[in-house]
Short mmCIF file of C-alpha atoms in Angstrom, two decimals:
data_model
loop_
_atom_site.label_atom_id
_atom_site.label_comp_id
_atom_site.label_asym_id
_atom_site.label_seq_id
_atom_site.Cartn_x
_atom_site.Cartn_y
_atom_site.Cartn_z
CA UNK T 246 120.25 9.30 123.79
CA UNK T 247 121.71 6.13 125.67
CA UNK T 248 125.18 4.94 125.07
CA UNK T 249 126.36 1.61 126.16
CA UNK T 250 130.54 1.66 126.26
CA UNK T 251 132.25 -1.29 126.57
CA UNK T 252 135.86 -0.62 127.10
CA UNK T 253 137.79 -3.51 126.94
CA UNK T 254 137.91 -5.34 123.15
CA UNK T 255 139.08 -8.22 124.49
CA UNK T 256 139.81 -10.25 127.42
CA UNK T 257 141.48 -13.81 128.48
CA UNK T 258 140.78 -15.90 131.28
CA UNK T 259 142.43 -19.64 132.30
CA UNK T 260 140.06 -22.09 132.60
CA UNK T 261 138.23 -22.75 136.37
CA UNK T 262 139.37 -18.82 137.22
CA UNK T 263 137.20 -15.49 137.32
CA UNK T 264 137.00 -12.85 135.06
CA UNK T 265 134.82 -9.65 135.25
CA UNK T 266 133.98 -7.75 131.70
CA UNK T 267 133.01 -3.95 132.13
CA UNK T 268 130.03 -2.23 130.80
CA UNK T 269 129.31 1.89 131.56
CA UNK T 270 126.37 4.02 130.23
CA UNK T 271 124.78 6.88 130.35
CA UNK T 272 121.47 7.59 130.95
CA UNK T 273 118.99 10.42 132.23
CA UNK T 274 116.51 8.18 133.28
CA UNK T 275 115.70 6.47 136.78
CA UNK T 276 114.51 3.37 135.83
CA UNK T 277 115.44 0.79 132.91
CA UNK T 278 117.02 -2.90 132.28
CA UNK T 279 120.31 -4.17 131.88
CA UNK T 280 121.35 -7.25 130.29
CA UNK T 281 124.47 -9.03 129.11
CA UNK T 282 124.48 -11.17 126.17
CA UNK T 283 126.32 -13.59 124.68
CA UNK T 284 127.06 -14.31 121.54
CA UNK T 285 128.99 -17.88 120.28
CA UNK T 286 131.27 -18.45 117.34
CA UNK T 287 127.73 -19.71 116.08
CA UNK T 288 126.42 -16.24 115.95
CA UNK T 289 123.43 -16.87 118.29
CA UNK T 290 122.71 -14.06 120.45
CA UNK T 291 121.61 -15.67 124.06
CA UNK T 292 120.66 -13.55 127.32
CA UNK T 293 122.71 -14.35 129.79
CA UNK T 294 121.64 -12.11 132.44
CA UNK T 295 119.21 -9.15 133.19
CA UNK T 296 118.65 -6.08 135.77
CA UNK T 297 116.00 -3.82 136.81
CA UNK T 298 117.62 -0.78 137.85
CA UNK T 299 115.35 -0.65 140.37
CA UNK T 300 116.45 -3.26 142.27
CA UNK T 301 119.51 -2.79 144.31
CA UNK T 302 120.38 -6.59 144.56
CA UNK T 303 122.89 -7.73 141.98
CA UNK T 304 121.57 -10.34 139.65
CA UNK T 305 122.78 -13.58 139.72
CA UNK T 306 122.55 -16.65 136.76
CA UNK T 307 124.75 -19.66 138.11
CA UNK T 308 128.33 -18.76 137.82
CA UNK T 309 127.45 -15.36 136.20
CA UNK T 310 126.54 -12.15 138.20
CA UNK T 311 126.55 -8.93 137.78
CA UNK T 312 128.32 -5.88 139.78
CA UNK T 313 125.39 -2.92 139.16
CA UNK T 314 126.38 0.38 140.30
CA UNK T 315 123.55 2.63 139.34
CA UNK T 316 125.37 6.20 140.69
CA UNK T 317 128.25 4.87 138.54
CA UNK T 318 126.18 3.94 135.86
CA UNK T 319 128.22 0.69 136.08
CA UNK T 320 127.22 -3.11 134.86
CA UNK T 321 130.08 -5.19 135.30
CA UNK T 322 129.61 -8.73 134.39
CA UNK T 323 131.45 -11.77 136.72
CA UNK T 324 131.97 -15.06 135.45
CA UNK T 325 133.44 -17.52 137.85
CA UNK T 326 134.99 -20.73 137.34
CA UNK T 327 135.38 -20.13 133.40
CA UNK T 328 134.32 -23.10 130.67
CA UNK T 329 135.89 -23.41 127.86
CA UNK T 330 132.23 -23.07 126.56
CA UNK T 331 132.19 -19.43 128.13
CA UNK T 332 134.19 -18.13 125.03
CA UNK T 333 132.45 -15.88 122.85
CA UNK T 334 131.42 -11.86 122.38
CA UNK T 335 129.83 -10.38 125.21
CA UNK T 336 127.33 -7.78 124.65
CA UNK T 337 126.24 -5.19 127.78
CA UNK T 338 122.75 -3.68 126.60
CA UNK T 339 120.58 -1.25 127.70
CA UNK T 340 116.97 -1.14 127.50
CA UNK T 341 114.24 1.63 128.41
CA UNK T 342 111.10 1.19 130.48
CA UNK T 343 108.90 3.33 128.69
CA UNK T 344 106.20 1.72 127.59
CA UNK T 345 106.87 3.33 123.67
CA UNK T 346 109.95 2.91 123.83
CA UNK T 347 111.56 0.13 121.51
CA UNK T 348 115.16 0.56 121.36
CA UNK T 349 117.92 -1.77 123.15
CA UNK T 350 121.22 -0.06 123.33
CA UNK T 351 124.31 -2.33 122.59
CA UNK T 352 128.08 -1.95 123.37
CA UNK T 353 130.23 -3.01 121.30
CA UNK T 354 131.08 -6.41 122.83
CA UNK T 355 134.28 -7.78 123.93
CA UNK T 356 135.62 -11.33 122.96
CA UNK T 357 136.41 -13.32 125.80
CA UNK T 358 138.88 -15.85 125.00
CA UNK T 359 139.44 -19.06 127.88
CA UNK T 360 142.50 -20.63 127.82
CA UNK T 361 142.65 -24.27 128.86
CA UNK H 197 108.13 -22.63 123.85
CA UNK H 198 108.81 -19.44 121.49
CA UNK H 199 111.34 -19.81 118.44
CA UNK H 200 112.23 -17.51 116.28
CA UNK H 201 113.71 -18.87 112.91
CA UNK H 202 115.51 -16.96 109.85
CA UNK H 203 116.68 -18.05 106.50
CA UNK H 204 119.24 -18.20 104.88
CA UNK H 205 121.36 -18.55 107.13
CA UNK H 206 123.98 -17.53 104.32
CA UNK H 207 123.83 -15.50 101.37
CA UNK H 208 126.37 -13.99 98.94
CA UNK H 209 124.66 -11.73 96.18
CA UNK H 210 126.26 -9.34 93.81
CA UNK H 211 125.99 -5.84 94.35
CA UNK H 212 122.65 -4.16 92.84
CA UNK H 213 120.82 -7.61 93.11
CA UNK H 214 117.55 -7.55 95.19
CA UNK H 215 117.33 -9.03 98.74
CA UNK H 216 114.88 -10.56 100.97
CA UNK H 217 115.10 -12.06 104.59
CA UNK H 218 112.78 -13.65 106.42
CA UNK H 219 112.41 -13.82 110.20
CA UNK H 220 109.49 -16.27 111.87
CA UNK H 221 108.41 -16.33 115.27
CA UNK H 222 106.63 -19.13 116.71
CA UNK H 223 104.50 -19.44 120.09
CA UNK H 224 103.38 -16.47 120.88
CA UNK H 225 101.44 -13.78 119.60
CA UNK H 226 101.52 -9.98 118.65
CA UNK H 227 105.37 -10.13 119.25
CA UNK H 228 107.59 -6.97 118.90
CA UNK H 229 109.89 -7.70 115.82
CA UNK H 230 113.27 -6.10 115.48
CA UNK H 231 115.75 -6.39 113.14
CA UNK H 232 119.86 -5.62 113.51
CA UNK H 233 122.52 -4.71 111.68
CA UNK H 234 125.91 -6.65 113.38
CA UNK H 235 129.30 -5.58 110.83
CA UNK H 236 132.08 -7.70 111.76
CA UNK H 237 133.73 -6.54 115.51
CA UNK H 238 130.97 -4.48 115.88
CA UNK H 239 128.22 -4.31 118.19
CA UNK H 240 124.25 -4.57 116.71
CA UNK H 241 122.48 -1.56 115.06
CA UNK H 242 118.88 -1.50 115.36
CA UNK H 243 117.61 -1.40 111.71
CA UNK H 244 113.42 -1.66 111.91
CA UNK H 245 111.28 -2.60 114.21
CA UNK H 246 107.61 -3.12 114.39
CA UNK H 247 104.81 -3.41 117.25
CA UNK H 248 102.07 -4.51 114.94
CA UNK H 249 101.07 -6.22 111.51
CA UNK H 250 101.76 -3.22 108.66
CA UNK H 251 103.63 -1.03 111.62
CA UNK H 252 107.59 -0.36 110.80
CA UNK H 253 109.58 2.23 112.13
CA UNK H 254 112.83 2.49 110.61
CA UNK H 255 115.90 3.70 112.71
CA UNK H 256 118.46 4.14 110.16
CA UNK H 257 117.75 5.97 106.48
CA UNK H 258 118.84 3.63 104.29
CA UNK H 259 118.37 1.26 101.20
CA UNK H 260 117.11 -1.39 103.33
CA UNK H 261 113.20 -1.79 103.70
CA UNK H 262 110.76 -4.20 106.13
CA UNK H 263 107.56 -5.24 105.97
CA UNK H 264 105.35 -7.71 108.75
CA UNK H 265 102.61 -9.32 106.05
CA UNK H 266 101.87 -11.63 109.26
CA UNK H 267 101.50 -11.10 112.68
CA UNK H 268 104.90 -13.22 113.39
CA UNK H 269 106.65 -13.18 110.31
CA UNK H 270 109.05 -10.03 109.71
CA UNK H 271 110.95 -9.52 106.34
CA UNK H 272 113.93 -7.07 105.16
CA UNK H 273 113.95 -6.50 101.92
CA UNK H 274 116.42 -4.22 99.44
CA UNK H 275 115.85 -3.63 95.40
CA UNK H 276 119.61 -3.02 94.96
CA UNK H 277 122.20 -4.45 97.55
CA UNK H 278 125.38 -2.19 98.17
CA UNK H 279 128.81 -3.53 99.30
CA UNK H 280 128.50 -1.77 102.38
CA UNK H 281 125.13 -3.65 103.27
CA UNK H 282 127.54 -6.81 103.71
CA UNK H 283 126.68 -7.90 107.18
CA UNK H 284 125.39 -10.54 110.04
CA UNK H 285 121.27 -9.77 109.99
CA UNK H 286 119.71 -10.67 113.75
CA UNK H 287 116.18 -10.60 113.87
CA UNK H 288 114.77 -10.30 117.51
CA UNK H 289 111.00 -10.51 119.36
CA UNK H 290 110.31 -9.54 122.49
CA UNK H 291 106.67 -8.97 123.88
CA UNK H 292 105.48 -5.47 125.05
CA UNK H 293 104.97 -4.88 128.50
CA UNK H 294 107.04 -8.28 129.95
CA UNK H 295 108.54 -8.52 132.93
CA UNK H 296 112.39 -7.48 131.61
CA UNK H 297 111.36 -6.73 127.92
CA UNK H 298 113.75 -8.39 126.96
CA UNK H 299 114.88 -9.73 123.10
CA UNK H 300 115.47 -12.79 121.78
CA UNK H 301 117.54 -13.56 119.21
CA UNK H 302 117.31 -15.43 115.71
CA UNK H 303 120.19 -17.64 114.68
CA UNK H 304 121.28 -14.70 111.82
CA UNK H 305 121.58 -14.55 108.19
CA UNK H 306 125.65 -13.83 107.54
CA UNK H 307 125.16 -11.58 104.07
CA UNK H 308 128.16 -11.26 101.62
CA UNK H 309 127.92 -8.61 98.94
CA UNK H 310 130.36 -9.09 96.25
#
């Protein structure tokens, strides 16, 4: 079965720098999505990016991109010039592409606090 | 546009009491439904989910049940709460055979069993 691990609990960034939050799984197939999502203090889950695996280009959503390493099995999420409004959890997920296949993986998120 | 609504948004019941959620989807039709499982620090376990009207397939054994009476409308339902069913309930759609298949998220019930 898929595991998504996210390895760091928490993290802190200032305000207006960078920040990059982890995300490893494992996998035995070839093809399948990625997303990261995040997740408020109001609870509401909200995609904030996705991958096809794929695709070799790294996704990119405004100041958020990703750092995909598929022989690493690596999903490393970049968000530049941090917002105050960028706090929240951060879920990496994992989702196959078989067409019977229901299930989205989910790390276990890490809180990403901005300091102003 | 799609939106997917739940209520409550909070509940507190007593242990043993019954419980039933409710999880609408709106704009779109023949959606995947999903509900989660999110305990506090935790990431989200995948409770039911169902492709069809009548169709659940339940991921963890439990005292938790679903049933889709409509084609958008999902509901998780229990006879006789526990403490350790105490959680923040996401419901999700997504549609079968989209471009990312991606999920969308309902704004949560937070549950409190006392």
């Amino acid at each position: 079965a898929q595991t998504v691990t996210q390895s760091q609990p928490e993290m802190s960034v200032q305000e207006a720098e960078t920040v990059t939050l982890s995300c490893t799984y494992d996998t035995s197939e070839s093809d399948y999505y990625l997303f990261w999502y995040k997740q408020p203090p109001s609870r509401q889950m909200i995609l904030v990016i996705r991958q096809e695996a794929y695709k070799q280009q790294n996704a990119t959503e405004n100041r958020f991109s990703v750092n995909f390493q598929k022989a690493a099995k690596s999903f490393s999420l970049k968000i530049s010039d941090s917002q105050l409004g960028d706090a929240a959890m951060y879920f990496c997920a994992y989702r196959s592409v078989l067409y019977n296949n229901n299930d989205m993986r989910f790390g276990a998120g890490t809180r990403l606090t901005v300091k102003p | 546009s799609q939106t997917i609504h739940q209520w409550p948004a909070t509940l507190v019941q007593p242990v043993g009491s019954p419980l039933s959620l409710e999880c609408t989807v709106e704009g779109t039709s023949n959606p995947n439904l999903y509900w989660y499982r999110q305990a506090a620090g935790r990431g989200l376990q995948l409770l039911f989910y169902s492709v069809g009207i009548g169709q659940i397939s339940s991921e963890v054994p439990q005292n938790l049940s679903a049933s889709r009476p409509q084609d958008r409308q999902f509901i998780l339902s229990s006879k006789k709460l526990l403490l350790s069913d105490s959680g923040f309930y996401l419901c999700a759609w997504s549609v079968l055979g989209g471009s990312y298949n991606e999920q969308f998220f309902g704004p949560g019930t937070r549950l409190t069993v006392l």
